[in-house]
mmCIF file of C-alpha atoms in Angstrom:
data_model
loop_
_atom_site.group_PDB
_atom_site.id
_atom_site.type_symbol
_atom_site.label_atom_id
_atom_site.label_comp_id
_atom_site.label_asym_id
_atom_site.label_seq_id
_atom_site.Cartn_x
_atom_site.Cartn_y
_atom_site.Cartn_z
ATOM 1 C CA MET A 1 -18.850 -31.881 -17.417
ATOM 2 C CA ARG A 2 -18.430 -32.406 -13.680
ATOM 3 C CA ARG A 3 -20.369 -35.362 -12.275
ATOM 4 C CA LEU A 4 -23.244 -33.921 -10.278
ATOM 5 C CA THR A 5 -23.010 -36.429 -7.446
ATOM 6 C CA PHE A 6 -23.687 -35.184 -3.930
ATOM 7 C CA PRO A 7 -24.289 -36.614 -0.447
ATOM 8 C CA ILE A 8 -27.856 -37.244 0.637
ATOM 9 C CA ALA A 9 -28.579 -34.671 3.318
ATOM 10 C CA LEU A 10 -32.226 -33.716 3.532
ATOM 11 C CA ALA A 11 -35.298 -35.570 4.740
ATOM 12 C CA LEU A 12 -36.536 -38.289 2.394
ATOM 13 C CA SER A 13 -32.990 -38.563 1.027
ATOM 14 C CA VAL A 14 -33.047 -35.257 -0.861
ATOM 15 C CA ALA A 15 -29.638 -34.469 -2.405
ATOM 16 C CA ALA A 16 -27.602 -31.623 -0.923
ATOM 17 C CA TRP A 17 -27.450 -28.214 -2.560
ATOM 18 C CA PRO A 18 -24.227 -27.836 -4.590
ATOM 19 C CA VAL A 19 -22.143 -24.670 -4.515
ATOM 20 C CA PHE A 20 -21.253 -23.446 -8.012
ATOM 21 C CA ALA A 21 -19.814 -20.450 -9.765
ATOM 22 C CA ALA A 22 -22.441 -18.587 -11.763
ATOM 23 C CA GLY A 23 -22.046 -20.129 -15.228
ATOM 24 C CA PRO A 24 -25.098 -21.056 -17.337
ATOM 25 C CA LEU A 25 -25.356 -24.627 -16.074
ATOM 26 C CA GLU A 26 -24.548 -23.545 -12.532
ATOM 27 C CA ARG A 27 -27.322 -20.945 -12.620
ATOM 28 C CA LEU A 28 -29.717 -23.692 -13.653
ATOM 29 C CA TYR A 29 -28.764 -25.685 -10.561
ATOM 30 C CA ASP A 30 -29.066 -22.707 -8.206
ATOM 31 C CA PRO A 31 -32.724 -21.780 -7.481
ATOM 32 C CA ARG A 32 -31.514 -18.634 -5.723
ATOM 33 C CA ASP A 33 -30.240 -17.186 -9.003
ATOM 34 C CA GLY A 34 -33.322 -15.460 -10.382
ATOM 35 C CA VAL A 35 -35.856 -16.401 -13.043
ATOM 36 C CA LEU A 36 -34.630 -18.243 -16.137
ATOM 37 C CA VAL A 37 -36.247 -17.834 -19.563
ATOM 38 C CA VAL A 38 -36.740 -20.764 -21.951
ATOM 39 C CA ALA A 39 -37.438 -20.122 -25.634
ATOM 40 C CA HIS A 40 -39.948 -22.692 -26.916
ATOM 41 C CA ARG A 41 -38.702 -24.099 -30.256
ATOM 42 C CA ALA A 42 -35.967 -21.432 -30.062
ATOM 43 C CA CYS A 43 -36.487 -17.718 -30.714
ATOM 44 C CA HIS A 44 -38.635 -17.827 -33.830
ATOM 45 C CA ARG A 45 -40.940 -14.891 -33.086
ATOM 46 C CA ALA A 46 -40.298 -11.348 -34.244
ATOM 47 C CA ALA A 47 -38.907 -9.021 -31.564
ATOM 48 C CA PRO A 48 -39.053 -5.483 -33.021
ATOM 49 C CA ALA A 49 -37.917 -3.831 -29.797
ATOM 50 C CA HIS A 50 -34.683 -5.780 -30.133
ATOM 51 C CA GLY A 51 -34.188 -5.180 -33.849
ATOM 52 C CA PHE A 52 -35.714 -8.438 -35.093
ATOM 53 C CA GLU A 53 -38.563 -7.293 -37.332
ATOM 54 C CA ARG A 54 -39.466 -10.653 -38.876
ATOM 55 C CA PRO A 55 -40.055 -14.163 -37.559
ATOM 56 C CA VAL A 56 -37.653 -16.952 -38.441
ATOM 57 C CA ALA A 57 -38.216 -20.683 -38.702
ATOM 58 C CA GLU A 58 -38.859 -22.488 -35.424
ATOM 59 C CA ASN A 59 -36.226 -25.030 -34.320
ATOM 60 C CA SER A 60 -33.754 -23.506 -36.781
ATOM 61 C CA LEU A 61 -30.159 -22.345 -36.538
ATOM 62 C CA ALA A 62 -31.380 -18.807 -37.258
ATOM 63 C CA ALA A 63 -33.721 -19.058 -34.257
ATOM 64 C CA LEU A 64 -30.788 -20.259 -32.154
ATOM 65 C CA GLU A 65 -28.716 -17.245 -33.183
ATOM 66 C CA ARG A 66 -31.582 -14.949 -32.221
ATOM 67 C CA CYS A 67 -31.746 -16.592 -28.780
ATOM 68 C CA VAL A 68 -28.054 -15.974 -28.251
ATOM 69 C CA ALA A 69 -28.469 -12.337 -29.278
ATOM 70 C CA LEU A 70 -31.453 -11.854 -26.954
ATOM 71 C CA GLY A 71 -29.692 -13.499 -24.008
ATOM 72 C CA VAL A 72 -32.227 -16.217 -23.185
ATOM 73 C CA ASP A 73 -31.127 -18.839 -20.691
ATOM 74 C CA LEU A 74 -32.328 -22.026 -22.392
ATOM 75 C CA VAL A 75 -33.392 -22.973 -25.906
ATOM 76 C CA GLU A 76 -35.977 -25.762 -26.150
ATOM 77 C CA ILE A 77 -35.897 -27.863 -29.331
ATOM 78 C CA ASP A 78 -37.734 -30.955 -30.588
ATOM 79 C CA VAL A 79 -35.879 -34.034 -31.802
ATOM 80 C CA ARG A 80 -37.080 -36.745 -34.194
ATOM 81 C CA ARG A 81 -35.398 -39.676 -35.918
ATOM 82 C CA THR A 82 -35.242 -40.199 -39.674
ATOM 83 C CA ARG A 83 -35.797 -43.504 -41.441
ATOM 84 C CA ASP A 84 -32.043 -44.140 -41.533
ATOM 85 C CA GLY A 85 -31.533 -43.318 -37.840
ATOM 86 C CA ALA A 86 -30.346 -39.699 -37.903
ATOM 87 C CA LEU A 87 -31.603 -37.229 -35.283
ATOM 88 C CA VAL A 88 -33.023 -34.007 -36.706
ATOM 89 C CA ILE A 89 -34.761 -30.968 -35.228
ATOM 90 C CA MET A 90 -38.479 -31.034 -36.020
ATOM 91 C CA HIS A 91 -41.538 -30.618 -33.812
ATOM 92 C CA ASP A 92 -44.243 -32.243 -35.910
ATOM 93 C CA ALA A 93 -44.295 -35.854 -37.017
ATOM 94 C CA LYS A 94 -44.688 -34.506 -40.567
ATOM 95 C CA VAL A 95 -42.546 -31.902 -42.313
ATOM 96 C CA ASP A 96 -45.547 -30.321 -44.071
ATOM 97 C CA ARG A 97 -46.184 -27.373 -41.721
ATOM 98 C CA THR A 98 -42.657 -26.008 -41.408
ATOM 99 C CA THR A 99 -41.007 -26.944 -44.708
ATOM 100 C CA LEU A 100 -41.811 -26.809 -48.417
ATOM 101 C CA GLY A 101 -41.903 -30.607 -48.527
ATOM 102 C CA LYS A 102 -44.286 -33.309 -47.416
ATOM 103 C CA GLY A 103 -44.088 -36.567 -45.512
ATOM 104 C CA ARG A 104 -43.327 -38.055 -42.138
ATOM 105 C CA VAL A 105 -39.881 -37.552 -40.661
ATOM 106 C CA ALA A 106 -39.764 -41.244 -39.787
ATOM 107 C CA ASP A 107 -40.323 -42.144 -43.455
ATOM 108 C CA LEU A 108 -37.627 -39.825 -44.839
ATOM 109 C CA THR A 109 -33.880 -40.333 -44.958
ATOM 110 C CA LEU A 110 -31.468 -37.755 -43.591
ATOM 111 C CA ALA A 111 -30.548 -36.776 -47.145
ATOM 112 C CA GLN A 112 -34.215 -36.181 -47.956
ATOM 113 C CA VAL A 113 -34.725 -34.042 -44.841
ATOM 114 C CA GLN A 114 -31.621 -31.998 -45.564
ATOM 115 C CA ALA A 115 -32.908 -31.378 -49.086
ATOM 116 C CA LEU A 116 -36.016 -29.678 -47.661
ATOM 117 C CA LYS A 117 -36.334 -25.916 -47.355
ATOM 118 C CA LEU A 118 -37.851 -24.240 -44.296
ATOM 119 C CA LYS A 119 -40.879 -22.085 -45.083
ATOM 120 C CA ASP A 120 -39.665 -19.180 -42.954
ATOM 121 C CA ASP A 121 -36.063 -19.580 -44.108
ATOM 122 C CA PRO A 122 -35.964 -20.958 -47.675
ATOM 123 C CA ASP A 123 -32.175 -20.824 -47.728
ATOM 124 C CA SER A 124 -31.945 -23.361 -44.888
ATOM 125 C CA ALA A 125 -32.930 -26.951 -44.149
ATOM 126 C CA PRO A 126 -34.003 -28.476 -40.822
ATOM 127 C CA PRO A 127 -30.777 -28.900 -38.813
ATOM 128 C CA THR A 128 -29.483 -32.136 -37.393
ATOM 129 C CA LEU A 129 -29.186 -32.436 -33.628
ATOM 130 C CA GLU A 130 -25.426 -32.604 -34.029
ATOM 131 C CA ALA A 131 -25.282 -29.343 -35.976
ATOM 132 C CA PHE A 132 -27.589 -27.575 -33.513
ATOM 133 C CA LEU A 133 -25.653 -28.659 -30.416
ATOM 134 C CA ALA A 134 -22.342 -27.810 -32.033
ATOM 135 C CA ALA A 135 -23.638 -24.309 -32.820
ATOM 136 C CA ALA A 136 -25.047 -23.827 -29.303
ATOM 137 C CA ARG A 137 -22.072 -25.235 -27.385
ATOM 138 C CA GLY A 138 -20.495 -22.611 -25.157
ATOM 139 C CA ARG A 139 -23.225 -20.063 -25.939
ATOM 140 C CA VAL A 140 -26.604 -21.152 -24.540
ATOM 141 C CA LEU A 141 -28.137 -24.146 -22.756
ATOM 142 C CA VAL A 142 -30.286 -26.464 -24.867
ATOM 143 C CA ASN A 143 -33.276 -28.429 -23.567
ATOM 144 C CA LEU A 144 -34.167 -31.503 -25.624
ATOM 145 C CA ASP A 145 -37.784 -32.535 -26.120
ATOM 146 C CA LEU A 146 -37.324 -36.014 -27.548
ATOM 147 C CA LYS A 147 -40.277 -37.163 -29.639
ATOM 148 C CA GLY A 148 -39.387 -40.831 -29.315
ATOM 149 C CA PRO A 149 -37.299 -43.349 -27.354
ATOM 150 C CA TYR A 150 -33.879 -42.203 -28.410
ATOM 151 C CA ALA A 151 -32.368 -40.594 -25.332
ATOM 152 C CA ALA A 152 -29.265 -42.792 -25.565
ATOM 153 C CA GLU A 153 -28.689 -41.722 -29.160
ATOM 154 C CA ALA A 154 -29.163 -38.049 -28.311
ATOM 155 C CA ALA A 155 -26.766 -38.406 -25.367
ATOM 156 C CA ALA A 156 -24.190 -39.957 -27.691
ATOM 157 C CA VAL A 157 -24.517 -36.972 -30.022
ATOM 158 C CA ALA A 158 -24.041 -34.541 -27.124
ATOM 159 C CA ARG A 159 -20.894 -36.384 -26.061
ATOM 160 C CA ARG A 160 -19.547 -36.576 -29.610
ATOM 161 C CA VAL A 161 -19.734 -32.812 -30.097
ATOM 162 C CA GLU A 162 -18.550 -32.147 -26.512
ATOM 163 C CA ALA A 163 -21.789 -30.355 -25.624
ATOM 164 C CA THR A 164 -22.701 -32.257 -22.450
ATOM 165 C CA ASP A 165 -22.219 -29.111 -20.343
ATOM 166 C CA TRP A 166 -24.785 -27.326 -22.498
ATOM 167 C CA VAL A 167 -27.655 -29.823 -22.726
ATOM 168 C CA LEU A 168 -30.588 -30.500 -20.391
ATOM 169 C CA PHE A 169 -32.417 -33.810 -20.898
ATOM 170 C CA LYS A 170 -35.901 -34.485 -19.546
ATOM 171 C CA ALA A 171 -38.474 -37.284 -19.322
ATOM 172 C CA LYS A 172 -41.804 -37.881 -17.617
ATOM 173 C CA ALA A 173 -41.605 -39.369 -14.138
ATOM 174 C CA ALA A 174 -44.330 -41.821 -13.152
ATOM 175 C CA ALA A 175 -45.440 -42.718 -9.633
ATOM 176 C CA GLY A 176 -43.073 -45.281 -8.170
ATOM 177 C CA ALA A 177 -40.316 -44.641 -10.716
ATOM 178 C CA PRO A 178 -36.755 -44.576 -9.341
ATOM 179 C CA PRO A 179 -34.763 -41.330 -9.601
ATOM 180 C CA LEU A 180 -34.353 -41.087 -13.364
ATOM 181 C CA ALA A 181 -31.229 -38.935 -13.148
ATOM 182 C CA ASP A 182 -29.361 -41.969 -11.783
ATOM 183 C CA LEU A 183 -30.282 -44.146 -14.752
ATOM 184 C CA SER A 184 -28.674 -44.604 -18.169
ATOM 185 C CA PRO A 185 -28.060 -42.585 -20.272
ATOM 186 C CA TYR A 186 -28.192 -39.572 -17.939
ATOM 187 C CA GLN A 187 -25.380 -40.405 -15.491
ATOM 188 C CA ASP A 188 -23.061 -37.655 -16.765
ATOM 189 C CA LEU A 189 -25.726 -35.295 -18.077
ATOM 190 C CA ALA A 190 -28.041 -32.654 -16.659
ATOM 191 C CA PHE A 191 -31.496 -34.205 -16.307
ATOM 192 C CA MET A 192 -34.906 -32.851 -15.270
ATOM 193 C CA PRO A 193 -37.979 -34.983 -14.492
ATOM 194 C CA MET A 194 -41.374 -33.879 -15.778
ATOM 195 C CA ILE A 195 -44.308 -34.060 -13.359
ATOM 196 C CA ALA A 196 -47.658 -34.122 -15.146
ATOM 197 C CA ALA A 197 -51.137 -33.649 -13.735
ATOM 198 C CA LYS A 198 -51.903 -37.260 -14.692
ATOM 199 C CA SER A 199 -48.812 -38.604 -12.913
ATOM 200 C CA ALA A 200 -50.772 -39.047 -9.663
ATOM 201 C CA THR A 201 -54.372 -38.839 -8.513
ATOM 202 C CA THR A 202 -53.753 -36.535 -5.535
ATOM 203 C CA PRO A 203 -51.551 -33.514 -4.765
ATOM 204 C CA SER A 204 -49.718 -35.539 -2.121
ATOM 205 C CA GLY A 205 -48.988 -38.162 -4.758
ATOM 206 C CA LEU A 206 -47.465 -35.501 -7.009
ATOM 207 C CA ALA A 207 -45.333 -34.289 -4.109
ATOM 208 C CA ARG A 208 -44.095 -37.832 -3.463
ATOM 209 C CA ILE A 209 -43.030 -38.197 -7.100
ATOM 210 C CA THR A 210 -41.132 -34.906 -6.878
ATOM 211 C CA LEU A 211 -39.304 -35.868 -3.686
ATOM 212 C CA ARG A 212 -38.552 -39.337 -5.026
ATOM 213 C CA GLN A 213 -37.005 -37.900 -8.173
ATOM 214 C CA ALA A 214 -34.897 -35.512 -6.072
ATOM 215 C CA SER A 215 -33.675 -38.273 -3.750
ATOM 216 C CA GLY A 216 -31.089 -39.900 -5.986
ATOM 217 C CA THR A 217 -27.335 -39.758 -5.766
ATOM 218 C CA ARG A 218 -27.216 -37.137 -8.534
ATOM 219 C CA GLN A 219 -28.639 -33.663 -8.141
ATOM 220 C CA ILE A 220 -31.447 -32.568 -10.438
ATOM 221 C CA PRO A 221 -31.800 -28.851 -11.186
ATOM 222 C CA ALA A 222 -35.577 -28.631 -11.495
ATOM 223 C CA VAL A 223 -38.882 -30.341 -12.135
ATOM 224 C CA GLU A 224 -41.012 -29.364 -15.114
ATOM 225 C CA THR A 225 -44.683 -29.036 -14.243
ATOM 226 C CA VAL A 226 -47.005 -30.204 -17.017
ATOM 227 C CA ALA A 227 -50.607 -28.943 -16.898
ATOM 228 C CA LEU A 228 -50.480 -28.581 -13.096
ATOM 229 C CA ARG A 229 -52.932 -26.156 -11.525
ATOM 230 C CA GLY A 230 -54.074 -25.227 -8.032
ATOM 231 C CA ARG A 231 -53.257 -27.692 -5.265
ATOM 232 C CA GLY A 232 -51.300 -29.934 -7.618
ATOM 233 C CA PHE A 233 -48.904 -27.141 -8.541
ATOM 234 C CA THR A 234 -48.628 -26.034 -4.912
ATOM 235 C CA ALA A 235 -47.769 -29.569 -3.761
ATOM 236 C CA VAL A 236 -45.018 -29.929 -6.357
ATOM 237 C CA ARG A 237 -43.770 -26.420 -5.622
ATOM 238 C CA ASP A 238 -43.498 -27.129 -1.902
ATOM 239 C CA ALA A 239 -41.726 -30.437 -2.517
ATOM 240 C CA ALA A 240 -39.295 -28.717 -4.896
ATOM 241 C CA ARG A 241 -38.543 -26.075 -2.267
ATOM 242 C CA ALA A 242 -37.800 -28.801 0.262
ATOM 243 C CA ALA A 243 -35.454 -30.389 -2.253
ATOM 244 C CA ARG A 244 -33.896 -27.018 -3.132
ATOM 245 C CA ILE A 245 -34.570 -27.332 -6.828
ATOM 246 C CA ARG A 246 -36.263 -25.068 -9.325
ATOM 247 C CA VAL A 247 -39.828 -25.266 -10.631
ATOM 248 C CA TRP A 248 -40.254 -25.031 -14.405
ATOM 249 C CA THR A 249 -43.615 -23.912 -15.786
ATOM 250 C CA ASN A 250 -44.924 -23.303 -19.298
ATOM 251 C CA THR A 251 -47.084 -20.435 -20.570
ATOM 252 C CA LEU A 252 -47.439 -21.767 -24.103
ATOM 253 C CA ALA A 253 -50.581 -20.931 -26.028
ATOM 254 C CA ALA A 254 -52.964 -23.882 -26.118
ATOM 255 C CA LYS A 255 -55.077 -24.672 -29.160
ATOM 256 C CA GLY A 256 -58.829 -24.891 -29.629
ATOM 257 C CA TRP A 257 -61.220 -24.560 -26.687
ATOM 258 C CA ARG A 258 -58.396 -25.214 -24.230
ATOM 259 C CA GLY A 259 -56.649 -22.107 -25.462
ATOM 260 C CA MET A 260 -59.797 -20.060 -25.016
ATOM 261 C CA LEU A 261 -60.215 -21.205 -21.414
ATOM 262 C CA ASP A 262 -56.570 -21.326 -20.293
ATOM 263 C CA GLN A 263 -55.693 -18.309 -18.160
ATOM 264 C CA SER A 264 -51.948 -18.978 -18.100
ATOM 265 C CA ASP A 265 -50.938 -18.906 -21.756
ATOM 266 C CA ASP A 266 -48.762 -16.576 -23.778
ATOM 267 C CA ARG A 267 -51.627 -14.688 -25.387
ATOM 268 C CA LYS A 268 -52.881 -13.427 -22.055
ATOM 269 C CA ALA A 269 -49.309 -12.901 -20.820
ATOM 270 C CA LEU A 270 -48.629 -10.450 -23.625
ATOM 271 C CA ARG A 271 -51.689 -8.412 -22.605
ATOM 272 C CA HIS A 272 -51.427 -8.811 -18.830
ATOM 273 C CA PRO A 273 -47.917 -10.031 -17.924
ATOM 274 C CA ASP A 274 -48.424 -9.532 -14.179
ATOM 275 C CA ARG A 275 -51.477 -11.798 -14.222
ATOM 276 C CA VAL A 276 -49.640 -14.640 -15.949
ATOM 277 C CA TRP A 277 -45.849 -14.464 -15.753
ATOM 278 C CA GLY A 278 -45.885 -12.405 -12.576
ATOM 279 C CA ARG A 279 -48.443 -14.615 -10.861
ATOM 280 C CA LEU A 280 -46.575 -17.834 -11.699
ATOM 281 C CA ILE A 281 -43.286 -16.373 -10.514
ATOM 282 C CA GLY A 282 -44.970 -15.149 -7.343
ATOM 283 C CA GLU A 283 -46.294 -18.675 -6.776
ATOM 284 C CA GLY A 284 -42.799 -20.127 -6.986
ATOM 285 C CA ALA A 285 -41.881 -20.817 -10.618
ATOM 286 C CA SER A 286 -38.313 -19.804 -11.414
ATOM 287 C CA ILE A 287 -38.040 -21.203 -14.959
ATOM 288 C CA VAL A 288 -40.625 -20.100 -17.516
ATOM 289 C CA GLN A 289 -40.937 -21.486 -21.045
ATOM 290 C CA THR A 290 -42.620 -19.225 -23.586
ATOM 291 C CA ASP A 291 -43.040 -18.623 -27.309
ATOM 292 C CA HIS A 292 -42.274 -14.946 -26.615
ATOM 293 C CA PRO A 293 -38.918 -14.956 -24.815
ATOM 294 C CA ALA A 294 -38.043 -11.366 -25.746
ATOM 295 C CA ALA A 295 -41.254 -10.086 -24.163
ATOM 296 C CA LEU A 296 -40.658 -12.155 -21.028
ATOM 297 C CA LEU A 297 -37.069 -10.948 -20.744
ATOM 298 C CA ASP A 298 -38.256 -7.358 -21.039
ATOM 299 C CA TYR A 299 -40.907 -7.950 -18.382
ATOM 300 C CA LEU A 300 -38.416 -9.495 -15.960
ATOM 301 C CA GLU A 301 -36.031 -6.584 -16.445
ATOM 302 C CA ARG A 302 -38.799 -4.052 -15.817
ATOM 303 C CA ARG A 303 -39.831 -5.819 -12.633
ATOM 304 C CA GLY A 304 -36.258 -6.372 -11.444
ATOM 305 C CA LEU A 305 -36.689 -10.162 -11.373
ATOM 306 C CA ARG A 306 -33.518 -11.168 -13.189
ATOM 307 C CA GLY A 307 -30.900 -12.421 -10.746
ATOM 308 C CA GLN A 308 -33.115 -11.922 -7.695
ATOM 309 C CA PRO A 309 -33.325 -14.564 -4.943
ATOM 310 C CA PRO A 310 -36.740 -16.033 -4.062
ATOM 311 C CA ALA A 311 -37.170 -13.780 -1.028
ATOM 312 C CA SER A 312 -36.864 -10.701 -3.224
ATOM 313 C CA ILE A 313 -39.271 -12.098 -5.788
ATOM 314 C CA ALA A 314 -41.836 -12.868 -3.094
ATOM 315 C CA THR A 315 -41.848 -9.233 -1.961
ATOM 316 C CA ALA A 316 -41.748 -7.622 -5.404
ATOM 317 C CA GLY A 317 -45.423 -6.658 -5.354
ATOM 318 C CA LEU A 318 -46.562 -9.380 -7.739
ATOM 319 C CA PRO A 319 -50.275 -10.193 -7.944
ATOM 320 C CA PRO A 320 -51.538 -12.782 -5.489
ATOM 321 C CA SER A 321 -52.594 -16.218 -6.685
ATOM 322 C CA SER A 322 -56.049 -16.308 -8.229
#
C-alpha cells in the first residue's frame, strides 16, 4: 500500500487532495467519485431481485461472497478476541444469537469458536479475521468495527495476509485528540475517524474535531458520523467539505422506542428511499452504511447517483432537508 502522506495545503492544516486512479481504495479517497455503499455485517439479507432468495449468516464468508457478487463498495464486519487471543468475526459479545452454541467470545478458545455452527449457515463456523481478509483481498474493501482494544493485532493480521490495501480502520475521535491517522498502528493503513454526537457539546465543537482529524500528515478518506442530526451533521459536513473528504452516514434500523422514532433508518428507507437515502445524499453524505445494500444499490442506479460528482448529486432532484 502506498503511504498516504501529503503536504498540508488548506486552512487549519488540512491535507491536500491526492490524485488517484479509480481503484477501490482510490475511490474511497476521492469524494468526487459518487456514492459508496457499505454492507453492515456483510450482505446477509436476501436480495431476490439479484437471485439471492434466502438470507445468509451475518459476518460470514457466504455474506462476503454475496457482497462481491452484488458489487458493494465496502463490507463492514465486527471483530472480537477469543480467550486465547485469536481475532474472530462476531458482532455480539455472546455467540448465542448467531450460532448453535452458547457463551461469551472472550471466554471461548479459537478451537471452541471454530467448532460452532452458524444458525443461518450450519455448514460453516464464524470466520477468523485472517480468513475473512484473505478471502476479501483484491475483491472488496473491508471496514473493521473492533469491539475491543486490539487495533494493533488487527493491523498485524492485515499485514500478514497482505490485505492492507483492502482494509479501512476506524476509531472514535474525542475533542482535543491529535490526528489519529498519524498514530500507531495506522501509519500505513487507511483510517477513518468517527465523530459522535457526544464528542462535543456544540456544532462548532464537532466541526473543530473534524478539521483537527483531517489536519495530520496523512490523508483520511472520510469521517463517520454517529447519531448526528440537524446542525451537528451540517457542521461536520461543512468541515468535511473544507477538508475534501467524504461523509459517512448510517441508516441502520434502531431497536426499541428509538427505532420507532428514528426517521433515518433502513425500515423507512425501504418504503420511502428518497426521504431517507436520497435526503442524506442530498445533504452531503457520500458513503451510506445499510443492512440492505442491494436495495440501496438499486436505488442509486435508478437515480443515477453512482459515479456522479457532488454537483450532479445536488441537482438530481432529491428531496430537501426536513
